[in-house]
PDB file of C-alpha atoms and ligand atoms in Angstrom:
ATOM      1  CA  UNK V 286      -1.854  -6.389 -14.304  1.00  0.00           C
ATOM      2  CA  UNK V 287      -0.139  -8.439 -12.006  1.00  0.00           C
ATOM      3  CA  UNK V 288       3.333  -7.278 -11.145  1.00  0.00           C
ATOM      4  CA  UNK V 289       6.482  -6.494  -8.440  1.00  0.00           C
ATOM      5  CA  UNK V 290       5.858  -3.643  -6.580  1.00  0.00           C
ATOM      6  CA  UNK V 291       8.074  -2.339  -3.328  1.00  0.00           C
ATOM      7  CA  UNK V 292       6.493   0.801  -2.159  1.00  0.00           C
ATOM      8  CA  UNK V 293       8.090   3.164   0.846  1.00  0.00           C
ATOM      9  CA  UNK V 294       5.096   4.780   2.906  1.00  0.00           C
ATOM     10  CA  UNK V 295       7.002   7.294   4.744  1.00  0.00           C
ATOM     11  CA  UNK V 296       4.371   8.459   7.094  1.00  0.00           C
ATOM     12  CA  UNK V 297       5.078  11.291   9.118  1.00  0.00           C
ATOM     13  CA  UNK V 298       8.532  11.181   8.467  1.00  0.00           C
ATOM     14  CA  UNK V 299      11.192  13.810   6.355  1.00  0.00           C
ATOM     15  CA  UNK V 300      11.164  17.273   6.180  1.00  0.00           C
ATOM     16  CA  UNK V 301      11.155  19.056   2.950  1.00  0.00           C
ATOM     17  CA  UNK V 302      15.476  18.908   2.830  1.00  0.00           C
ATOM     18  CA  UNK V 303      15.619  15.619   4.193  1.00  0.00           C
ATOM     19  CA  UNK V 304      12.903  14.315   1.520  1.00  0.00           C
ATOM     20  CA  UNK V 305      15.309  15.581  -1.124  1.00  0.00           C
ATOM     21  CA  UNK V 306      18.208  14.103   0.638  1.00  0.00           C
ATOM     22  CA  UNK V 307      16.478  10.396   0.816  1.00  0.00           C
ATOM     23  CA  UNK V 308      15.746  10.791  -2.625  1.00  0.00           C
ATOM     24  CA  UNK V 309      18.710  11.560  -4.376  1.00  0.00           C
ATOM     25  CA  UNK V 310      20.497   8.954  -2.823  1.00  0.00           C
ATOM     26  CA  UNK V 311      17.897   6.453  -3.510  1.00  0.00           C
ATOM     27  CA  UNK V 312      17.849   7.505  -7.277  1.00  0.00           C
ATOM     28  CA  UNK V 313      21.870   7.387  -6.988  1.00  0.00           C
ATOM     29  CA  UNK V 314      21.729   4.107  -5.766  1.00  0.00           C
ATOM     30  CA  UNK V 315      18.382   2.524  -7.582  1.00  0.00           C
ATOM     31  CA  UNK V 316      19.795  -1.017  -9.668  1.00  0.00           C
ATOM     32  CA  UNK V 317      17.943  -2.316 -12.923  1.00  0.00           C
ATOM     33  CA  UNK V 318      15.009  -3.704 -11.997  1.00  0.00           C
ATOM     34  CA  UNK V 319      11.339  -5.309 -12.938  1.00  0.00           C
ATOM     35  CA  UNK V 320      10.048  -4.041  -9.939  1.00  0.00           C
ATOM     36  CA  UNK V 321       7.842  -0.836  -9.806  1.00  0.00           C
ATOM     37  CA  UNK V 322       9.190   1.296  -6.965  1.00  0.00           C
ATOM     38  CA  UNK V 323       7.245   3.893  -5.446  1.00  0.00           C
ATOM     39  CA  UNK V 324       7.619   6.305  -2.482  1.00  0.00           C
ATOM     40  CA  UNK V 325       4.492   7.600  -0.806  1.00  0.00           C
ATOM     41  CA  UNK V 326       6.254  10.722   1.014  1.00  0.00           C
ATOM     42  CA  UNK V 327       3.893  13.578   3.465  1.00  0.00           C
ATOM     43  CA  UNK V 328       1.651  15.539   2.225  1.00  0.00           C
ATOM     44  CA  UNK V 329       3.839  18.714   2.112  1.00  0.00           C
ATOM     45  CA  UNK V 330       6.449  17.208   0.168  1.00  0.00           C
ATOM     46  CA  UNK V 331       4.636  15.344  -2.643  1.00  0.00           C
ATOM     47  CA  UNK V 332       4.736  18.198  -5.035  1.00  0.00           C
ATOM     48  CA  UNK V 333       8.608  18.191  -5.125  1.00  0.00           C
ATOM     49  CA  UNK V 334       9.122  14.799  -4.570  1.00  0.00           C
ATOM     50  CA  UNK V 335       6.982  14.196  -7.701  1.00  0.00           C
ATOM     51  CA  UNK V 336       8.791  17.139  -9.602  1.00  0.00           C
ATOM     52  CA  UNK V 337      12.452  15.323  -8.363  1.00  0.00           C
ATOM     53  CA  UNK V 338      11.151  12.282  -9.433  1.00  0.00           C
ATOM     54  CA  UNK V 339       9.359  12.907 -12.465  1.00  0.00           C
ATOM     55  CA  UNK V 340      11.902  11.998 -15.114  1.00  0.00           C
ATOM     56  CA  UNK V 341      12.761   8.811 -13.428  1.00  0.00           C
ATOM     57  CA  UNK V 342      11.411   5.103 -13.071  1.00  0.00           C
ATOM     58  CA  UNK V 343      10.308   5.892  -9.382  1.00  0.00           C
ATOM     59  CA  UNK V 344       6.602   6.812  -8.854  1.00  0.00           C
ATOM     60  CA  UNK V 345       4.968   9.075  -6.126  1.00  0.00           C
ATOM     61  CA  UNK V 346       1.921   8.320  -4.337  1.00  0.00           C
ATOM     62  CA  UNK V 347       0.072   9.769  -1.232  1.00  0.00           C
ATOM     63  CA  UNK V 348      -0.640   8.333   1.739  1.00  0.00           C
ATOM     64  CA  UNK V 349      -3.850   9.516   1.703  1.00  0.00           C
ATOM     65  CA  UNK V 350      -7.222  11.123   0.398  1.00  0.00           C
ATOM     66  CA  UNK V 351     -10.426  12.804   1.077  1.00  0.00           C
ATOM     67  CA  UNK V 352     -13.443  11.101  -1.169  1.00  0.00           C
ATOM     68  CA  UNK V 353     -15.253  14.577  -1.952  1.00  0.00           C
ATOM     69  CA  UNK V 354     -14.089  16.685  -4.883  1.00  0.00           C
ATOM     70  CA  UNK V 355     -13.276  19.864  -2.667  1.00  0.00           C
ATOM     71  CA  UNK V 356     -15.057  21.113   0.011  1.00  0.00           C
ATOM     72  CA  UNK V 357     -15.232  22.250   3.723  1.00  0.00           C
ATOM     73  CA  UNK V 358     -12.934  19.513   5.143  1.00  0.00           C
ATOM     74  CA  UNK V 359     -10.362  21.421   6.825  1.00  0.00           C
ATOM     75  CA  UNK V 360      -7.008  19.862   6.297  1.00  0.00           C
ATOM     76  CA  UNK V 361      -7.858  17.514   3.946  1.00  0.00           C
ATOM     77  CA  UNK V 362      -6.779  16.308   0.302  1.00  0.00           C
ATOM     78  CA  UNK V 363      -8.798  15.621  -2.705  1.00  0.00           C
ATOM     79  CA  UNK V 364      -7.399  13.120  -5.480  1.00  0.00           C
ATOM     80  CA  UNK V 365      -7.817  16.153  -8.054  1.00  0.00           C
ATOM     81  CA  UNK V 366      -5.308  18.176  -5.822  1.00  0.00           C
ATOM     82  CA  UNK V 367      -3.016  14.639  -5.980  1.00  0.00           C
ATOM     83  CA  UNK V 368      -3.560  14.662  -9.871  1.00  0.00           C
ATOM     84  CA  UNK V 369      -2.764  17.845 -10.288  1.00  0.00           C
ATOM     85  CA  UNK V 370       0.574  17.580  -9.266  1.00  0.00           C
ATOM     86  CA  UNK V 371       0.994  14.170 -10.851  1.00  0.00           C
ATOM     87  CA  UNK V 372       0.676  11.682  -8.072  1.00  0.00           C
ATOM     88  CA  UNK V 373      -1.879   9.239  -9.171  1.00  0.00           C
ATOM     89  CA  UNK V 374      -1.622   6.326  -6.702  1.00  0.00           C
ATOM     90  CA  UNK V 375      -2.831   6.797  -3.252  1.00  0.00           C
ATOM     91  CA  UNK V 376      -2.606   4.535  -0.350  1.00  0.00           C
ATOM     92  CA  UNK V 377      -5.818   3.912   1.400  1.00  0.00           C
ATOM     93  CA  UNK V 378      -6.434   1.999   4.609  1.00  0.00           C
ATOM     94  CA  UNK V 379      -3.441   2.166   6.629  1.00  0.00           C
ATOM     95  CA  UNK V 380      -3.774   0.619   9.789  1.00  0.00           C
ATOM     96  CA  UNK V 381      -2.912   4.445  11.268  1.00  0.00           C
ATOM     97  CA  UNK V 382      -5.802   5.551   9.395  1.00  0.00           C
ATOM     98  CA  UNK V 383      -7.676   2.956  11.091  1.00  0.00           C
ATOM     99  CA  UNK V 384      -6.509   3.361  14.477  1.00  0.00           C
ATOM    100  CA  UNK V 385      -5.356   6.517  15.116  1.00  0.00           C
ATOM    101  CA  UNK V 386      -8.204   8.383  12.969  1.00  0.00           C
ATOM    102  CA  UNK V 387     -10.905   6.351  13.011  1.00  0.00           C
ATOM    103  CA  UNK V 388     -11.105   5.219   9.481  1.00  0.00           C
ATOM    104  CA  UNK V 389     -13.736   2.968   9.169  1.00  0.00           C
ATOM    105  CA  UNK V 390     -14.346   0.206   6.473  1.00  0.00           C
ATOM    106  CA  UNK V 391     -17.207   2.504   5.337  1.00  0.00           C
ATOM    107  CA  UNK V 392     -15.242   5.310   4.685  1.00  0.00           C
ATOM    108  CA  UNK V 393     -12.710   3.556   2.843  1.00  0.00           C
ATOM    109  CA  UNK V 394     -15.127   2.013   0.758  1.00  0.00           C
ATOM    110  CA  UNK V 395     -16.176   6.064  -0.249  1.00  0.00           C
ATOM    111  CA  UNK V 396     -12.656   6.906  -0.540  1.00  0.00           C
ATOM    112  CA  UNK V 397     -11.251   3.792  -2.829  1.00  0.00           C
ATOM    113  CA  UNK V 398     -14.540   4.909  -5.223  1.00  0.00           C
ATOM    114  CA  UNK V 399     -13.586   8.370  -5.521  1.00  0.00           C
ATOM    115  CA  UNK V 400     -10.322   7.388  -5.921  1.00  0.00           C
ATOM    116  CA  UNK V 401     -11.415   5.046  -9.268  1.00  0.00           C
ATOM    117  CA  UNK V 402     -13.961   7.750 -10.065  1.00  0.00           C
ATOM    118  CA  UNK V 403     -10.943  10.335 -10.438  1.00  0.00           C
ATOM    119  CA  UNK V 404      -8.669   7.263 -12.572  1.00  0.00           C
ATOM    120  CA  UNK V 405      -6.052   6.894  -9.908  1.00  0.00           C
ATOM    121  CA  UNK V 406      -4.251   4.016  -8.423  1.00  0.00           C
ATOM    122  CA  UNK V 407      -5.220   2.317  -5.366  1.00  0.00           C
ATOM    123  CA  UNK V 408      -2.964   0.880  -2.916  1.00  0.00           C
ATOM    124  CA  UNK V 409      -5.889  -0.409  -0.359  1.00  0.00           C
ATOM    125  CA  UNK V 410      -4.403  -1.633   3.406  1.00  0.00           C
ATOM    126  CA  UNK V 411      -6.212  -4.396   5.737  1.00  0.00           C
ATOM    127  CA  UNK V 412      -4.970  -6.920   8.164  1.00  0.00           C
ATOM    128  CA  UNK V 413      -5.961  -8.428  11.124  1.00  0.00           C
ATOM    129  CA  UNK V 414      -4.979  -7.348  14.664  1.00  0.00           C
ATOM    130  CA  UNK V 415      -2.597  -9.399  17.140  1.00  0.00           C
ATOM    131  CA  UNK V 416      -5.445 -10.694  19.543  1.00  0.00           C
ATOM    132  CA  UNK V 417      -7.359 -11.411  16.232  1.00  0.00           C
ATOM    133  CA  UNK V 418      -4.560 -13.689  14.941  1.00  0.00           C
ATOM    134  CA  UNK V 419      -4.340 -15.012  18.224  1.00  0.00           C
ATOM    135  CA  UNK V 420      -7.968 -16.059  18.791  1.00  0.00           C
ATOM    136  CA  UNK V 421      -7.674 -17.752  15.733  1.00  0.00           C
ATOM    137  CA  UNK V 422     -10.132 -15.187  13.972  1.00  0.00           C
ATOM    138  CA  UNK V 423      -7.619 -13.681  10.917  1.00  0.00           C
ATOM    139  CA  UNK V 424      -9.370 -15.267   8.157  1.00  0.00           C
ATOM    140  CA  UNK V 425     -12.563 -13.627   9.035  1.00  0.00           C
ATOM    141  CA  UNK V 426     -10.984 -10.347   9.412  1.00  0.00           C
ATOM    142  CA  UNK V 427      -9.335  -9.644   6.371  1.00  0.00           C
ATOM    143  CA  UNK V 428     -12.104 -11.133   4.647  1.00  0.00           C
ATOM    144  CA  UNK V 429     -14.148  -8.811   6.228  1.00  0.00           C
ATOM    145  CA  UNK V 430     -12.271  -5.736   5.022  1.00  0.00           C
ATOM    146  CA  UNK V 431     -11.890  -6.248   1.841  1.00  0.00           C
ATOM    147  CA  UNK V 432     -15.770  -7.309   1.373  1.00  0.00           C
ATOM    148  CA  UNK V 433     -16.628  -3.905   3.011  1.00  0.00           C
ATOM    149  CA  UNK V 434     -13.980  -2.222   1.636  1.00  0.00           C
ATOM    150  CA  UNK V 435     -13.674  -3.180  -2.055  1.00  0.00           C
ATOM    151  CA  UNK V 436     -16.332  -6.156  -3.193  1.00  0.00           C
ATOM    152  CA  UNK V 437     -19.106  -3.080  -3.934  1.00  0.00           C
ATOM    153  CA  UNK V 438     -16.657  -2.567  -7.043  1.00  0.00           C
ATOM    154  CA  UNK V 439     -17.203  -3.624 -10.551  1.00  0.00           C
ATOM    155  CA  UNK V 440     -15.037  -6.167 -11.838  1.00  0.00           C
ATOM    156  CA  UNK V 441     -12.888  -3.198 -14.086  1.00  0.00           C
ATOM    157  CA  UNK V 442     -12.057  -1.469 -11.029  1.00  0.00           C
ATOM    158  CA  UNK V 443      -9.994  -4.516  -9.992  1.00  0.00           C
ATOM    159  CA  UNK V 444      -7.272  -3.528 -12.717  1.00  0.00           C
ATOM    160  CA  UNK V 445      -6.343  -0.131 -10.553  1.00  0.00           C
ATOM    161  CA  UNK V 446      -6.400  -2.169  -7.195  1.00  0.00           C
ATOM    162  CA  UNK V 447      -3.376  -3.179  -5.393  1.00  0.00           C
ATOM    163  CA  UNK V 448      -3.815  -4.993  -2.202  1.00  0.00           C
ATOM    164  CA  UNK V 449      -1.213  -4.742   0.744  1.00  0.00           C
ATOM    165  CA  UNK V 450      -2.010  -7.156   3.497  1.00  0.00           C
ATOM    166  CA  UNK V 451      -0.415  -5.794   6.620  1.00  0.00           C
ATOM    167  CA  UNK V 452      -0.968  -7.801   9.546  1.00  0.00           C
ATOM    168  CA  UNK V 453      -1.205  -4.767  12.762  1.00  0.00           C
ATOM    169  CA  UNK V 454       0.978  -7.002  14.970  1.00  0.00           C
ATOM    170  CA  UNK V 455       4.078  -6.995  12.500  1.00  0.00           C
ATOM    171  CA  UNK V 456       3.752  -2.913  11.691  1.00  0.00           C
ATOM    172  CA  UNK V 457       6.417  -0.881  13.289  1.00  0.00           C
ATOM    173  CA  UNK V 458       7.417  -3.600  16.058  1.00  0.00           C
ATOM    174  CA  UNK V 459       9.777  -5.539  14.321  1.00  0.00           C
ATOM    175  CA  UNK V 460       8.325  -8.667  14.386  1.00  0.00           C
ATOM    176  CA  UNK V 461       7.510  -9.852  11.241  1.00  0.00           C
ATOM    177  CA  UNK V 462       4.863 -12.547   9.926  1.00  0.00           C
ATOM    178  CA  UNK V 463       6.886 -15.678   8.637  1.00  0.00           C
ATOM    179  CA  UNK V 464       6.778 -16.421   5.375  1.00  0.00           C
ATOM    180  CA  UNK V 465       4.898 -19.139   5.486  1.00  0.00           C
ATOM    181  CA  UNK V 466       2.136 -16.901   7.507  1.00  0.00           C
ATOM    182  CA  UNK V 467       2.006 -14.173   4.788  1.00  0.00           C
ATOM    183  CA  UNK V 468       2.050 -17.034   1.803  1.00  0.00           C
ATOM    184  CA  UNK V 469      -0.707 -18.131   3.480  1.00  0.00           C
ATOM    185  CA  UNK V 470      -2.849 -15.317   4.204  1.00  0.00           C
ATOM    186  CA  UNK V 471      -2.100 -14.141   0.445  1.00  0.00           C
ATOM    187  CA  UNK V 472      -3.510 -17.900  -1.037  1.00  0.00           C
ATOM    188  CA  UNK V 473      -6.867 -17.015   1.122  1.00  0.00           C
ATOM    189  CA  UNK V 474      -6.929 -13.202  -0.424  1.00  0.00           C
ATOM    190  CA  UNK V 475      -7.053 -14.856  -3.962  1.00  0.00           C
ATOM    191  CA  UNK V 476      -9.364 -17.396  -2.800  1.00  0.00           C
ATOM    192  CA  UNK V 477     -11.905 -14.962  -1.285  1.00  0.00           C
ATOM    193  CA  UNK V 478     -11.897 -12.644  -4.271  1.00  0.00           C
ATOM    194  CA  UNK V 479     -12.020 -15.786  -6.777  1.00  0.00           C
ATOM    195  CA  UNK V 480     -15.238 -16.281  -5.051  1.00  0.00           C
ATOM    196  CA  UNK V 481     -16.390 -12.705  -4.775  1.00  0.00           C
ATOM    197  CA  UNK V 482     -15.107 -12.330  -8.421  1.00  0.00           C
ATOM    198  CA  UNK V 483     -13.563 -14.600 -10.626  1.00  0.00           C
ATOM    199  CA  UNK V 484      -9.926 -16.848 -10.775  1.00  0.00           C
ATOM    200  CA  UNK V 485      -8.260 -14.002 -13.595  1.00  0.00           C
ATOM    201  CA  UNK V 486      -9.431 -11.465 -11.098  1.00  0.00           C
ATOM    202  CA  UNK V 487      -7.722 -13.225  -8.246  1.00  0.00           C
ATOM    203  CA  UNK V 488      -4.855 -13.935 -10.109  1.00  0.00           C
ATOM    204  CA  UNK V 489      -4.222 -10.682 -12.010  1.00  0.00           C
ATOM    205  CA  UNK V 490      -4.264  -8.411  -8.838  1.00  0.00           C
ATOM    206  CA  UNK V 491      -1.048  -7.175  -7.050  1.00  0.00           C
ATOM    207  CA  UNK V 492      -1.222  -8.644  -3.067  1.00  0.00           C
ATOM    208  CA  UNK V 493       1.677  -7.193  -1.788  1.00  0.00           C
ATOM    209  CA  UNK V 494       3.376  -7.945   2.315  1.00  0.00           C
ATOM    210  CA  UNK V 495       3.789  -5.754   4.553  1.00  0.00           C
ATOM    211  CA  UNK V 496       5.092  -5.097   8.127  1.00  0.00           C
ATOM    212  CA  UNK V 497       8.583  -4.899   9.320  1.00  0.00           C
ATOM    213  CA  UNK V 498      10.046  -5.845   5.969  1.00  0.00           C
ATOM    214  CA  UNK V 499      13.592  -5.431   5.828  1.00  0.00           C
ATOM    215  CA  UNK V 500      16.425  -6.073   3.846  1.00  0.00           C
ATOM    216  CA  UNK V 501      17.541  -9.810   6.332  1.00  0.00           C
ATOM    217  CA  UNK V 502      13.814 -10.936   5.455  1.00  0.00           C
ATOM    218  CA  UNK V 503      12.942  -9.272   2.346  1.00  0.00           C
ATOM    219  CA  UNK V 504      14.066 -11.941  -0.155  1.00  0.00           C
ATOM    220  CA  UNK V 505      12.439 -15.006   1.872  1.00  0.00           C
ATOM    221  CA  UNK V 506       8.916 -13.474   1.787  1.00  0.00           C
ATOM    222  CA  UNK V 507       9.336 -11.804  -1.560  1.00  0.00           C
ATOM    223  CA  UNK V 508      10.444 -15.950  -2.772  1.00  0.00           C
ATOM    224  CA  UNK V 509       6.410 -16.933  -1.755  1.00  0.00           C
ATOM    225  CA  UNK V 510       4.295 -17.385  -4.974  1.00  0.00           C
ATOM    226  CA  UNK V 511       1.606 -15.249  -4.184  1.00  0.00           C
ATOM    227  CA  UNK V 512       3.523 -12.288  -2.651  1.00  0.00           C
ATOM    228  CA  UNK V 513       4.322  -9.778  -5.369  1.00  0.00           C
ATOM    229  CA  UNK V 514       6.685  -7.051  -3.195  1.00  0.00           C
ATOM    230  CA  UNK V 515       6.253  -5.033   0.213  1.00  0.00           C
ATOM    231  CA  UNK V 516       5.028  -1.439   1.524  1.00  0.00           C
ATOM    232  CA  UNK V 517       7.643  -0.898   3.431  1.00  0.00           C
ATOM    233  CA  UNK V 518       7.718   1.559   6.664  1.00  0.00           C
ATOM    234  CA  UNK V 519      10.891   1.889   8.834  1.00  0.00           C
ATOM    235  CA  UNK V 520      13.352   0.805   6.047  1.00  0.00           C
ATOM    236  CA  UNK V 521      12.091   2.633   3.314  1.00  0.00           C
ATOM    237  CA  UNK V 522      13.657   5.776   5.356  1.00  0.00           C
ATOM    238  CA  UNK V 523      17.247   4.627   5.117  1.00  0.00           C
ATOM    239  CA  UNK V 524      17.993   4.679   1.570  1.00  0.00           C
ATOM    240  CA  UNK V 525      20.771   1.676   1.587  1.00  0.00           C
ATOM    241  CA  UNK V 526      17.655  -0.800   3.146  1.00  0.00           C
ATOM    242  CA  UNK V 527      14.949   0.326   0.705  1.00  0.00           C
ATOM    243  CA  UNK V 528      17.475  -0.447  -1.680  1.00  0.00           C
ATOM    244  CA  UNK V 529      18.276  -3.660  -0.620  1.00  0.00           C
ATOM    245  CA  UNK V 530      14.837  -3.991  -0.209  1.00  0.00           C
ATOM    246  CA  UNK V 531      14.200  -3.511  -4.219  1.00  0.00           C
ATOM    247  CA  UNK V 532      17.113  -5.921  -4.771  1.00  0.00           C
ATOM    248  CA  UNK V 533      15.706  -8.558  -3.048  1.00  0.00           C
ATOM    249  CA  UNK V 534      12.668  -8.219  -5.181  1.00  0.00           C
TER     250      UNK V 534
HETATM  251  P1  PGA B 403       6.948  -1.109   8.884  1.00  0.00           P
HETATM  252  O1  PGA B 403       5.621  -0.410   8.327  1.00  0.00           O
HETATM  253  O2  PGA B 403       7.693  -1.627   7.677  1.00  0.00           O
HETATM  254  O3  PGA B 403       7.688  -0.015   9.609  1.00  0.00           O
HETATM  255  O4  PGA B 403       6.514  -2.207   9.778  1.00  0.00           O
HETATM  256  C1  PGA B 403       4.897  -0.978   7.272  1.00  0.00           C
HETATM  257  C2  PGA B 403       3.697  -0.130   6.973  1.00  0.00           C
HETATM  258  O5  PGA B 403       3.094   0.403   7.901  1.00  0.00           O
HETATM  259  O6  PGA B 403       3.318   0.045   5.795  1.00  0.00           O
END
């Protein structure tokens, strides 16, 4: 179902005390709102951060999973370990992932099944590089991604999907992708899976901005029709932002 999400991926970010710190004053400071909120803290601190968190309106998820069930994949995850300690949404896709650990669309497409397979939450991550935008070639990319990436799914699968378009060139440096440019790019996301799928598939799905979101732009890009929240990085650290963040939502 189609609805307002802000979600704070911490990445590598917070210690153990200072993941309890963040979120008590978040939860101190959380207004009334529509909007599902969820933090995506590290690894090591999901357990507690779910356990802080489970009596309140704030969901956990992970940044990450392995696909396989359990296995000899030193360091890894599986999405029963996530389940187990009540964090069923996981993030899958990050740009990180991408870049920094080779995740390819392949692999994600293995992951994002055993995710479904397992009845969690998907929050799947694509968007086009800077010399992709630049050479014109954005379009292609992102519908790229999510063909490899999610169109191998069954239609039903779509209901546990949440899309986060988050265009490489806007993570982490501050610039951000106008408005305008993320209305846009969110139009052609529902276009591309009305043709892969069908228009209540298109239109039912979550498609949610992100890159350098922040509380001065938050409101603006939230205001575009087919923008339904953030994943915010950076400002999802300092509680007062995040929750400015969810305000402007
Ligand atoms: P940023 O990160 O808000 O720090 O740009 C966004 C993200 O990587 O999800």
């Amino acid at each position: 179902m189609r609805s307002k999400i802000v979600a704070g991926n911490w990445k590598m970010n917070k210690n153990l005390s200072e993941t309890k710190d963040l979120l008590s004053e978040i939860l101190d400071k959380l207004p009334d709102t529509e909007a599902e909120v969820i933090v995506a803290p590290t690894f090591v601190n999901l357990s507690e951060a779910a356990h802080i968190l489970q009596t309140s309106e704030i969901k956990v998820a992970a940044q990450n999973m392995h696909y396989a069930r359990n296995g000899a994949f030193t360091g890894e995850i599986s999405a029963d370990m996530l389940l187990n300690i009540n964090v069923d949404t996981v993030i899958i896709g990050h740009s990180e992932r991408r870049a920094y650990f080779g995740e390819t669309d392949e692999l994600l497409a293995k992951k994002v099944k055993a995710a479904l397979e397992n009845k969690m939450r998907v929050i799947f991550c694509f968007g086009e590089e800077l010399d992709e935008r630049k050479a014109g070639n954005h379009f292609n990319v992102v519908e790229s991604q999510l063909k490899n990436g999610l169109f191998e799914l069954p239609a039903e699968a779509w209901q546990h999907i949440v899309l986060a378009y988050e265009p490489v060139w806007a993570i982490g440096t501050g610039e951000t992708a106008s408005p305008e440019q993320a209305q846009e790019m969110h139009a052609f996301i529902r276009k591309t899976i009305t043709e892969a799928y069908d228009a209540s598939i298109a239109d039912e799905v979550s498609i949610l901005y992100g890159g350098s979101v922040k509380p001065s732009n938050a409101g603006e890009i939230f205001s575009k029709s087919d923008v339904d929240g953030g994943l915010i990085g950076g400002a999802a650290l300092v509680a007062d932002d995040f929750i400015a963040i969810v305000k402007a939502i």
